[in-house]
């Protein structure tokens, strides 16, 4: 049993650093949010929309796009060195202007699990005509102690939610991984 954290974009991650994603191998980018291993080969290209400050952008280890997320070579090595379970990696072609950056990896979460305390979390139907259909969570309270076999996974309740066990938060904090933050829940302001 372990404490869970939601993985979110860090507050200092600039909007101009969101990348455009093109899946060259033809898969729908949504396949990376299903929480399942992918068997087929994947080829993905990421391009930053505006001219970034490359030095500052390269300080981020977890990067965001209009498709899947991707990570720096440093973060990839850290995850491998600490035998982090629940991820699959694919090579990413990352471009800042015309310059190609090497060693970046697309991250695919390979499992999903129930993580929300349904009695305390609040949601509303995503589509008003499907009240029992998909839900939009307005407040998320995580289970106190989860029983998970992996370190990182997607929430069954909301496929966009990425979760980590306490060990991963500690690892990222200790190594100053940039671009993400760990939160204990999502609450209305």
N, CA and C of each residue as an Amber inpcrd file, in Angstrom:
protein
   567
   0.8450000  -1.1780000   0.0000000   0.0000000   0.0000000   0.0000000
   0.8890000   1.2390000   0.0000000   0.5290000   2.1860000  -0.8390000
   1.3570000   3.3800000  -0.9530000   0.5280000   4.6260000  -1.2250000
   1.1040000   5.7650000  -0.9460000   0.4790000   7.0560000  -1.2060000
   0.6260000   7.3670000  -2.6960000  -0.4120000   7.9800000  -3.2670000
  -0.4200000   8.3410000  -4.6810000  -0.3590000   9.8520000  -4.8660000
   0.1550000  10.2520000  -6.0220000   0.2000000  11.6510000  -6.4230000
  -0.2240000  11.7560000  -7.8840000  -0.9700000  12.8030000  -8.2050000
  -1.2700000  13.1320000  -9.5900000  -0.0630000  13.8470000 -10.1790000
   0.2490000  13.5530000 -11.4160000   1.3320000  14.2410000 -12.1190000
   0.6890000  15.3380000 -12.9610000   1.1530000  16.5600000 -12.7610000
   0.6350000  17.7260000 -13.4750000   1.7910000  18.5160000 -14.0820000
   1.4500000  19.4070000 -14.9880000   2.4350000  20.3240000 -15.5650000
   2.8970000  21.2660000 -14.4690000   4.1960000  21.5010000 -14.3940000
   4.6900000  22.4290000 -13.3760000   4.2160000  23.8490000 -13.6950000
   4.0440000  24.6270000 -12.6560000   3.5520000  25.9920000 -12.8050000
   4.4800000  26.8550000 -13.6580000   5.7620000  26.5290000 -13.6900000
   6.7080000  27.3510000 -14.4540000   6.9110000  26.8700000 -15.8920000
   6.1360000  25.8680000 -16.3400000   6.2700000  25.3620000 -17.7180000
   5.5570000  26.3290000 -18.6640000   6.3100000  27.0550000 -19.5180000
   5.6940000  28.0680000 -20.3750000   4.7930000  27.4560000 -21.4550000
   3.6930000  28.1280000 -21.7030000   2.7560000  27.6750000 -22.7300000
   3.4290000  27.6130000 -24.1000000   4.3710000  28.4980000 -24.3390000
   5.0340000  28.5110000 -25.6470000   5.9430000  27.2920000 -25.8530000
   6.1310000  26.4830000 -24.8060000   6.9630000  25.2910000 -24.9230000
   6.1410000  24.0230000 -25.1890000   4.8560000  24.1850000 -25.4970000
   4.0650000  23.0270000 -25.9190000   4.4810000  22.6910000 -27.3470000
   4.6840000  21.4140000 -27.5970000   5.1330000  20.9640000 -28.9040000
   3.9570000  20.4720000 -29.7390000   4.1090000  20.6200000 -31.0550000
   3.1690000  20.0000000 -31.9960000   3.6840000  18.6010000 -32.2730000
   2.7720000  17.6550000 -32.2760000   3.1250000  16.2510000 -32.4570000
   2.5960000  15.7530000 -33.7990000   3.4220000  15.0130000 -34.5060000
   2.9860000  14.3090000 -35.7150000   3.3770000  12.8550000 -35.5380000
   2.3770000  11.9720000 -35.5710000   2.6580000  10.5390000 -35.4580000
   2.9070000  10.0290000 -36.8720000   4.1720000   9.8450000 -37.2170000
   4.5710000   9.4670000 -38.5660000   4.1900000   8.0250000 -38.8980000
   4.0570000   7.1860000 -37.8880000   3.7210000   5.7730000 -38.1060000
   2.2140000   5.5370000 -38.2070000   1.3980000   6.5970000 -38.0780000
  -0.0310000   6.4850000 -38.3600000  -0.9710000   6.2310000 -37.1960000
  -0.4770000   5.9250000 -36.0120000  -1.3610000   5.6810000 -34.8740000
  -2.0700000   6.9750000 -34.4700000  -3.2470000   6.8260000 -33.8930000
  -3.9500000   7.9560000 -33.3020000  -3.1850000   8.3350000 -32.0400000
  -2.8950000   9.6270000 -31.8270000  -2.1480000  10.0210000 -30.6140000
  -2.8560000   9.6160000 -29.3200000  -4.1650000   9.4080000 -29.3650000
  -4.9150000   8.9850000 -28.1840000  -4.5250000   7.6140000 -27.6750000
  -3.8500000   6.8250000 -28.4950000  -3.4360000   5.4840000 -28.0870000
  -2.4840000   5.5530000 -26.8830000  -1.8100000   6.6850000 -26.7160000
  -0.8720000   6.8350000 -25.6000000  -1.5610000   7.1700000 -24.2850000
  -2.8560000   7.3450000 -24.3020000  -3.5970000   7.6620000 -23.0710000
  -4.4590000   6.4920000 -22.6120000  -4.3190000   5.3520000 -23.2440000
  -5.1560000   4.1990000 -22.9130000  -4.6490000   3.3790000 -21.7410000
  -3.4090000   3.5660000 -21.3550000  -2.8530000   2.8050000 -20.2390000
  -2.6270000   1.3500000 -20.5760000  -2.1840000   1.0940000 -21.8200000
  -1.8900000  -0.2760000 -22.2630000  -0.5580000  -0.2770000 -23.0100000
   0.1580000  -1.4050000 -22.9770000   1.4050000  -1.4860000 -23.7480000
   1.0920000  -1.4570000 -25.2460000   1.9920000  -0.8770000 -26.0150000
   1.8490000  -0.8520000 -27.4670000   2.7890000  -1.8830000 -28.0630000
   2.2750000  -2.6480000 -28.9800000   3.0740000  -3.7100000 -29.6010000
   3.7280000  -3.2570000 -30.8950000   3.1110000  -2.2920000 -31.5870000
   3.5970000  -1.8830000 -32.8970000   4.7150000  -0.8460000 -32.7800000
   5.4540000  -0.6940000 -33.8650000   6.4950000   0.3270000 -33.9240000
   5.8400000   1.7020000 -33.9560000   6.4870000   2.6590000 -33.3290000
   5.9550000   4.0100000 -33.2640000   7.0440000   4.9770000 -33.7280000
   6.6400000   5.9110000 -34.5890000   7.5480000   6.9570000 -35.0400000
   6.8310000   8.2930000 -34.8540000   7.4300000   9.1680000 -34.0310000
   6.7830000  10.4310000 -33.6740000   7.7730000  11.5830000 -33.7960000
   7.2410000  12.6930000 -34.2990000   8.0330000  13.9070000 -34.4200000
   7.3800000  15.0000000 -33.5920000   8.2020000  15.7670000 -32.8840000
   7.7320000  16.8940000 -32.0800000   8.4440000  18.1490000 -32.5620000
   7.6640000  19.2210000 -32.7330000   8.2370000  20.5110000 -33.1110000
   7.6390000  21.5810000 -32.2120000   8.4990000  22.4730000 -31.7360000
   8.0220000  23.5580000 -30.8990000   7.4500000  24.6360000 -31.8140000
   6.3160000  25.2240000 -31.3720000   5.5820000  26.1620000 -32.2080000
   6.2810000  27.4870000 -32.4400000   6.9310000  28.0330000 -31.4560000
   7.6040000  29.3170000 -31.6090000   9.0920000  29.1320000 -31.3560000
   9.8350000  30.1410000 -31.6640000  11.2820000  30.0660000 -31.4470000
  11.5670000  30.0990000 -29.9460000  11.9180000  28.9720000 -29.3610000
  12.1550000  28.9400000 -27.9160000  13.5720000  29.3580000 -27.5600000
  13.7520000  29.6470000 -26.3030000  15.0800000  29.8050000 -25.7430000
  15.5550000  28.3790000 -25.4750000  16.3560000  27.8430000 -26.4010000
  16.7400000  26.4320000 -26.3360000  17.3980000  26.0700000 -25.0100000
  18.2330000  26.9460000 -24.4890000  18.8970000  26.6620000 -23.2120000
  17.9070000  26.4880000 -22.0860000  16.8920000  27.3370000 -22.0540000
  15.8790000  27.2460000 -20.9950000  14.9780000  26.0280000 -21.2130000
  14.5760000  25.8080000 -22.4560000  13.6960000  24.6700000 -22.7620000
  14.3630000  23.3410000 -22.4130000  15.6530000  23.2400000 -22.6450000
  16.3670000  21.9920000 -22.3670000  16.5160000  21.7130000 -20.8760000
  16.1440000  22.6700000 -20.0160000  16.1430000  22.4370000 -18.5710000
  14.9610000  21.5880000 -18.1310000  13.9630000  21.4330000 -18.9850000
  12.7900000  20.6310000 -18.6420000  13.0340000  19.1750000 -19.0160000
  12.6410000  18.3020000 -18.1210000  12.8320000  16.8650000 -18.3340000
  11.5520000  16.1680000 -18.7660000  10.4120000  16.7650000 -18.4550000
   9.1110000  16.2140000 -18.8320000   8.4710000  17.2780000 -19.7050000
   8.2100000  16.9310000 -20.9750000   7.7330000  17.9230000 -21.9340000
   6.3420000  17.5440000 -22.4370000   5.5870000  18.5640000 -22.8070000
   4.1840000  18.3770000 -23.1630000   3.9470000  18.7360000 -24.6240000
   2.9540000  18.0710000 -25.2040000   2.6090000  18.3110000 -26.6030000
   1.0990000  18.1670000 -26.7710000   0.6520000  18.3810000 -28.0020000
  -0.7550000  18.1580000 -28.3020000  -1.0420000  16.6740000 -28.5400000
  -0.0550000  15.8450000 -28.3130000  -0.1820000  14.3900000 -28.3930000
   0.3760000  13.7840000 -27.1160000   1.2200000  12.7830000 -27.2510000
   1.8000000  12.1780000 -26.0450000   2.8520000  13.0730000 -25.4020000
   3.1700000  12.7680000 -24.1600000   4.2380000  13.4610000 -23.4480000
   5.5640000  12.8090000 -23.8130000   6.6470000  13.5480000 -23.6170000
   7.9600000  12.9580000 -23.8690000   8.9440000  13.4800000 -22.8340000
  10.0670000  12.7810000 -22.7150000  11.0170000  13.0770000 -21.6490000
  12.4260000  13.2610000 -22.2000000  13.2330000  13.9270000 -21.3860000
  14.6290000  14.1980000 -21.7480000  15.4710000  12.9320000 -21.6120000
  16.6330000  12.9300000 -22.2590000  17.5480000  11.7920000 -22.0850000
  17.9450000  11.5970000 -20.6170000  18.1130000  12.6890000 -19.8830000
  18.4980000  12.6080000 -18.4670000  17.4220000  11.8980000 -17.6500000
  16.1600000  12.2820000 -17.8590000  15.0620000  11.6660000 -17.1070000
  14.8910000  10.2070000 -17.5160000  15.0590000   9.9110000 -18.7830000
  14.9770000   8.5240000 -19.2590000  16.0120000   7.6520000 -18.5360000
  17.2360000   8.1200000 -18.4750000  18.3050000   7.3680000 -17.8040000
  17.9830000   7.1800000 -16.3230000  17.4650000   8.2190000 -15.6750000
  17.1030000   8.1500000 -14.2600000  16.0340000   7.0790000 -14.0290000
  15.0210000   7.0530000 -14.8660000  13.9540000   6.0570000 -14.7330000
  14.4860000   4.6390000 -14.9280000  15.3730000   4.4680000 -15.9020000
  15.9590000   3.1380000 -16.1310000  16.8610000   2.7190000 -14.9690000
  17.6800000   3.6460000 -14.4930000  18.6120000   3.3410000 -13.4030000
  17.8910000   2.9480000 -12.1130000  16.6730000   3.4610000 -11.9260000
  15.9210000   3.1670000 -10.7040000  14.8030000   2.1520000 -10.9330000
  14.8760000   1.4490000 -12.0620000  13.9550000   0.3520000 -12.3770000
  12.4890000   0.7380000 -12.1530000  12.1240000   1.8990000 -12.6830000
  10.7460000   2.3820000 -12.5590000   9.8400000   1.5320000 -13.4330000
   8.7470000   1.0620000 -12.8470000   7.8150000   0.1620000 -13.5280000
   6.5600000   0.9080000 -13.9620000   6.0360000   0.5260000 -15.1370000
   4.7730000   1.0690000 -15.6200000   4.8910000   1.9380000 -16.8580000
   6.0930000   2.0270000 -17.4270000   6.2990000   2.8610000 -18.6030000
   6.9020000   2.0710000 -19.7440000   6.6230000   2.5460000 -20.9270000
   7.2150000   2.0350000 -22.1550000   7.7690000   3.2610000 -22.8830000
   8.9200000   3.1320000 -23.5160000   9.5700000   4.2610000 -24.1610000
   9.7240000   4.0190000 -25.6580000   9.5580000   5.0970000 -26.4270000
   9.7710000   5.0770000 -27.8650000  10.6420000   6.2720000 -28.2230000
  11.5240000   6.0910000 -29.2100000  12.3620000   7.1980000 -29.6570000
  11.4870000   8.3270000 -30.1880000  11.9020000   9.5500000 -29.9340000
  11.1830000  10.7310000 -30.4030000  12.1250000  11.6070000 -31.2260000
  11.6370000  12.1020000 -32.3460000  12.3600000  13.0890000 -33.1350000
  11.8900000  14.4550000 -32.6630000  12.7600000  15.1850000 -31.9850000
  12.4030000  16.4670000 -31.3880000  13.1790000  17.5730000 -32.1060000
  12.4270000  18.5850000 -32.5820000  13.0350000  19.7030000 -33.3060000
  12.7050000  21.0120000 -32.6300000  13.7440000  21.8370000 -32.4680000
  13.5900000  23.2200000 -32.0280000  14.0920000  24.0640000 -33.1910000
  13.1520000  24.6280000 -33.9410000  13.5170000  25.2490000 -35.2040000
  13.9710000  24.1310000 -36.1270000  15.1340000  24.2740000 -36.7110000
  15.6660000  23.2190000 -37.5940000  16.6210000  22.2840000 -36.8530000
  16.9610000  22.6200000 -35.6170000  17.9090000  21.8100000 -34.8470000
  17.2080000  20.5850000 -34.2640000  17.7920000  19.4240000 -34.5080000
  17.2440000  18.1760000 -33.9710000  17.9180000  17.8760000 -32.6370000
  17.0950000  17.5370000 -31.6410000  17.5910000  17.1690000 -30.3180000
  17.5420000  15.6500000 -30.1970000  18.5940000  15.0650000 -29.7140000
  18.7200000  13.6090000 -29.6760000  18.4810000  13.0420000 -28.2850000
  18.0120000  11.7940000 -28.2550000  17.8810000  11.0480000 -27.0090000
  16.5450000  11.1840000 -26.2930000  15.6290000  11.9770000 -26.8130000
  14.3150000  12.1470000 -26.1780000  13.4560000  10.9070000 -26.4170000
  12.5650000  10.6300000 -25.4670000  11.7240000   9.4380000 -25.5370000
  10.2580000   9.7960000 -25.2950000   9.3840000   9.1930000 -26.0870000
   7.9440000   9.2640000 -25.8490000   7.6530000   8.3330000 -24.6880000
   6.7630000   8.7660000 -23.8000000   6.4000000   7.9760000 -22.6330000
   5.0040000   7.3920000 -22.8450000   4.8980000   6.0820000 -22.6880000
   3.5920000   5.4190000 -22.7280000   3.3830000   4.7160000 -21.3890000
   2.3120000   5.1160000 -20.6880000   1.9530000   4.4430000 -19.4340000
   1.2990000   3.1170000 -19.8150000   1.7980000   2.0200000 -19.2620000
   1.3750000   0.6890000 -19.7110000   0.3020000   0.0420000 -18.8430000
  -0.1950000   0.7550000 -17.8480000  -1.2620000   0.1830000 -17.0320000
  -2.1650000   1.2870000 -16.5120000  -3.3140000   0.8730000 -16.0440000
  -4.2650000   1.8020000 -15.4250000  -4.8720000   1.1160000 -14.2170000
  -5.2970000   1.9390000 -13.2810000  -5.8370000   1.4040000 -12.0440000
  -6.7930000   2.4210000 -11.4370000  -7.7050000   1.9420000 -10.6280000
  -8.6050000   2.8470000  -9.9080000  -7.7850000   3.5620000  -8.8380000
  -7.8960000   4.8910000  -8.8260000  -7.0750000   5.6760000  -7.9150000
  -7.8650000   6.7440000  -7.1750000  -9.0730000   7.0570000  -7.6340000
  -9.8490000   8.1300000  -7.0380000 -10.7290000   7.6010000  -5.9170000
 -10.8320000   8.3530000  -4.8460000 -11.7840000   8.0510000  -3.7820000
 -13.1310000   8.5720000  -4.2830000 -13.9490000   7.6660000  -4.7850000
 -15.2170000   8.0440000  -5.4250000 -16.1920000   8.7070000  -4.4540000
 -16.1120000   8.3960000  -3.1770000 -17.0440000   8.9960000  -2.2150000
 -16.7000000  10.4600000  -1.9280000 -15.4420000  10.8560000  -2.1760000
 -15.0170000  12.2300000  -1.8970000 -14.7660000  13.0610000  -3.1600000
 -14.4970000  12.4000000  -4.2760000 -14.2710000  13.1010000  -5.5380000
 -15.5990000  13.5730000  -6.1030000 -15.5590000  14.6280000  -6.9050000
 -16.7760000  15.1630000  -7.5110000 -16.6300000  15.1840000  -9.0190000
 -17.7040000  14.7710000  -9.6860000 -17.6880000  14.7600000 -11.1420000
 -19.0710000  15.1210000 -11.6670000 -19.0850000  15.4350000 -12.9420000
 -20.3430000  15.6910000 -13.6330000 -20.2450000  15.0040000 -14.9890000
 -21.3890000  14.6830000 -15.5940000 -21.3350000  14.0120000 -16.9020000
 -20.6090000  14.8830000 -17.9240000 -19.7340000  14.2770000 -18.6810000
 -19.0250000  14.9850000 -19.7330000 -20.0130000  15.4420000 -20.8070000
 -20.9940000  14.5690000 -21.0730000 -22.0520000  14.8700000 -22.0460000
 -23.3910000  14.8110000 -21.3270000 -24.1370000  15.8930000 -21.3740000
 -25.3930000  15.9720000 -20.6150000 -26.3870000  14.8790000 -21.0160000
 -26.3640000  14.4330000 -22.2620000 -27.3030000  13.4080000 -22.7180000
 -26.8300000  11.9890000 -22.3820000 -25.6740000  11.8640000 -21.7410000
 -25.1790000  10.5590000 -21.2670000 -24.8280000  10.6700000 -19.7830000
 -25.8360000  10.7760000 -18.9190000 -25.5370000  10.9840000 -17.4940000
 -24.7380000   9.8510000 -16.8500000 -24.8050000   8.6610000 -17.4040000
 -24.0270000   7.5360000 -16.8740000 -22.7650000   7.2800000 -17.6900000
 -22.4750000   8.1840000 -18.6110000 -21.3120000   8.0370000 -19.4880000
 -20.0560000   8.5900000 -18.8540000 -19.1230000   9.0050000 -19.7000000
 -17.8510000   9.5360000 -19.1910000 -18.0710000  10.7400000 -18.2760000
 -17.2020000  10.8540000 -17.2850000 -17.3370000  11.9250000 -16.2850000
 -16.2040000  12.9380000 -16.4270000 -16.5160000  14.1690000 -16.1010000
 -15.5350000  15.2360000 -15.9860000 -15.3550000  15.4840000 -14.4990000
 -14.1560000  15.2400000 -14.0010000 -13.8930000  15.4020000 -12.5660000
 -13.5740000  16.8570000 -12.2580000 -14.3400000  17.4340000 -11.3660000
 -14.1250000  18.8140000 -10.9410000 -13.2900000  18.8590000  -9.6630000
 -13.3600000  17.8060000  -8.8720000 -12.5210000  17.6570000  -7.6880000
 -12.0610000  16.2030000  -7.6170000 -10.7710000  16.0230000  -7.3790000
 -10.2180000  14.6680000  -7.2980000  -9.5710000  14.4860000  -5.9370000
 -10.0380000  13.4820000  -5.2260000  -9.4150000  13.0620000  -3.9750000
  -8.8930000  11.6540000  -4.2350000  -7.6090000  11.4710000  -4.0180000
  -7.0010000  10.1650000  -4.2740000  -7.2360000   9.2200000  -3.1040000
  -7.2240000   7.9340000  -3.4100000  -7.3330000   6.9260000  -2.3630000
  -6.1860000   7.1090000  -1.3770000  -6.4580000   6.8660000  -0.1170000
  -5.4440000   7.0320000   0.9330000  -4.2400000   6.1230000   0.7220000
  -4.4840000   4.8650000   0.5550000  -3.4280000   3.8850000   0.3220000
  -3.8490000   2.9950000  -0.8200000  -3.0830000   3.0490000  -1.8870000
  -3.4150000   2.2740000  -3.0770000  -2.5640000   1.0120000  -3.1380000
  -3.1270000   0.0230000  -3.7410000  -2.4120000  -1.2210000  -3.9700000
  -2.1110000  -1.2850000  -5.4610000  -0.8980000  -0.9260000  -5.8340000
  -0.5250000  -0.9190000  -7.2440000   0.7530000  -1.7180000  -7.4430000
   0.8410000  -2.3330000  -8.6000000   2.0100000  -3.1580000  -8.9110000
   3.0740000  -2.3900000  -9.6860000   2.7350000  -1.1590000 -10.0910000
   3.6620000  -0.3430000 -10.8710000   3.8680000   1.0060000 -10.1830000
   4.8800000   1.7280000 -10.6480000   5.2170000   3.0220000 -10.0570000
   4.4530000   4.1810000 -10.6920000   4.1280000   4.0370000 -11.9700000
   3.4400000   5.0730000 -12.7300000   2.3040000   4.4320000 -13.5210000
   1.1430000   5.1050000 -13.5580000   0.0030000   4.5400000 -14.2850000
  -1.0220000   5.6230000 -14.5690000  -2.0130000   5.2720000 -15.3570000
  -3.1380000   6.1750000 -15.6410000  -4.3190000   5.7740000 -14.7730000
  -5.1600000   6.7610000 -14.4630000  -6.3510000   6.4860000 -13.6570000
  -7.4290000   5.8720000 -14.5350000  -8.0530000   4.7970000 -14.0680000
  -9.1880000   4.2040000 -14.7880000 -10.3460000   5.1850000 -14.8690000
 -10.4980000   6.0080000 -13.8390000 -11.6260000   6.9290000 -13.7670000
 -11.5250000   8.0630000 -14.7890000 -10.3030000   8.4530000 -15.1370000
 -10.0700000   9.5860000 -16.0430000  -8.7540000   9.3330000 -16.7720000
  -8.8450000   8.9470000 -18.0440000  -7.6580000   8.5230000 -18.7950000
  -6.5990000   9.6200000 -18.9380000  -6.9770000  10.8770000 -18.7350000
  -5.9830000  11.9530000 -18.8430000  -5.1400000  12.0890000 -17.5820000
  -5.5550000  11.4670000 -16.5050000  -4.8390000  11.5840000 -15.2230000
  -3.6940000  10.5790000 -15.1300000  -2.4820000  11.1250000 -14.9200000
  -1.2880000  10.3050000 -14.7270000  -0.9860000  10.2910000 -13.2370000
  -0.6310000   9.1040000 -12.7240000  -0.3690000   8.9740000 -11.2890000
   0.9830000   8.3490000 -11.0220000   1.5290000   8.6940000  -9.8590000
   2.8140000   8.1640000  -9.4300000   2.7340000   7.7800000  -7.9620000
   3.5110000   6.7890000  -7.5940000   3.6240000   6.4160000  -6.1920000
   4.6430000   7.3490000  -5.5310000   4.6610000   7.3720000  -4.2030000
   5.5160000   8.2800000  -3.4330000   6.9970000   8.1370000  -3.7900000
   7.4430000   6.9500000  -4.1000000   8.8500000   6.7150000  -4.4550000
   9.2590000   7.5410000  -5.6730000   8.3580000   7.6910000  -6.6340000
   8.6620000   8.4530000  -7.8480000   8.7350000   9.9430000  -7.5370000
   7.8290000  10.4230000  -6.7160000   7.8860000  11.8320000  -6.3050000
   9.2150000  12.1140000  -5.6220000   9.6160000  11.2530000  -4.7030000
  10.8830000  11.4420000  -3.9850000  12.0690000  11.4090000  -4.9480000
  12.0530000  10.5070000  -5.9010000  13.1200000  10.3870000  -6.8900000
  13.2120000  11.6640000  -7.7300000  12.0750000  12.1530000  -8.2080000
  12.0500000  13.3650000  -9.0360000  12.4510000  14.5970000  -8.2330000
  12.0070000  14.6870000  -6.9970000  12.3900000  15.8070000  -6.1360000
  13.9010000  15.8010000  -5.8860000  14.4460000  14.6360000  -5.5930000
  15.8750000  14.5210000  -5.2800000  16.7560000  14.8820000  -6.4750000
  16.2540000  14.6350000  -7.6850000  17.0450000  14.8870000  -8.8960000
  16.5820000  16.1320000  -9.6440000  15.7100000  16.9070000  -9.0190000
  15.2210000  18.1650000  -9.5780000  14.7410000  18.0110000 -11.0210000
  13.8490000  17.0470000 -11.2210000  13.2620000  16.8160000 -12.5390000
  12.3510000  17.9970000 -12.8570000  12.5800000  18.6320000 -13.9920000
  11.8360000  19.8280000 -14.3630000  10.6930000  19.5480000 -15.3180000
   9.6060000  20.3120000 -15.1650000   8.4810000  20.2320000 -16.0930000
   7.2410000  19.6140000 -15.5100000   7.3720000  18.9480000 -14.3710000
   6.1940000  18.3270000 -13.7740000   6.1300000  18.6330000 -12.2920000
   4.9600000  18.4190000 -11.7360000   4.7720000  18.5590000 -10.2850000
   3.8470000  17.4410000  -9.8270000   3.9250000  17.1400000  -8.5600000
   3.1110000  16.0910000  -7.9590000   2.1170000  16.7370000  -7.0180000
   0.8460000  16.4580000  -7.2100000  -0.1870000  17.0410000  -6.3590000
  -0.9990000  15.9170000  -5.7180000  -1.5650000  16.2190000  -4.5490000
  -2.3160000  15.2180000  -3.7940000  -3.7780000  15.1530000  -4.1870000
  -4.2170000  16.0690000  -5.0300000  -5.5970000  16.0750000  -5.4900000
  -5.8610000  17.3230000  -6.2960000  -7.0650000  17.4160000  -6.8360000
  -7.4640000  18.5790000  -7.6030000  -8.7380000  19.1100000  -6.9500000
  -8.7150000  20.3790000  -6.6110000  -9.8400000  20.9820000  -5.9120000
 -10.2210000  22.2900000  -6.5750000 -11.4950000  22.6150000  -6.5310000
 -11.9560000  23.8950000  -7.0760000 -11.3620000  25.0370000  -6.2610000
 -11.0230000  26.0950000  -6.9530000 -10.4550000  27.2690000  -6.2650000
 -11.5520000  28.0900000  -5.6150000
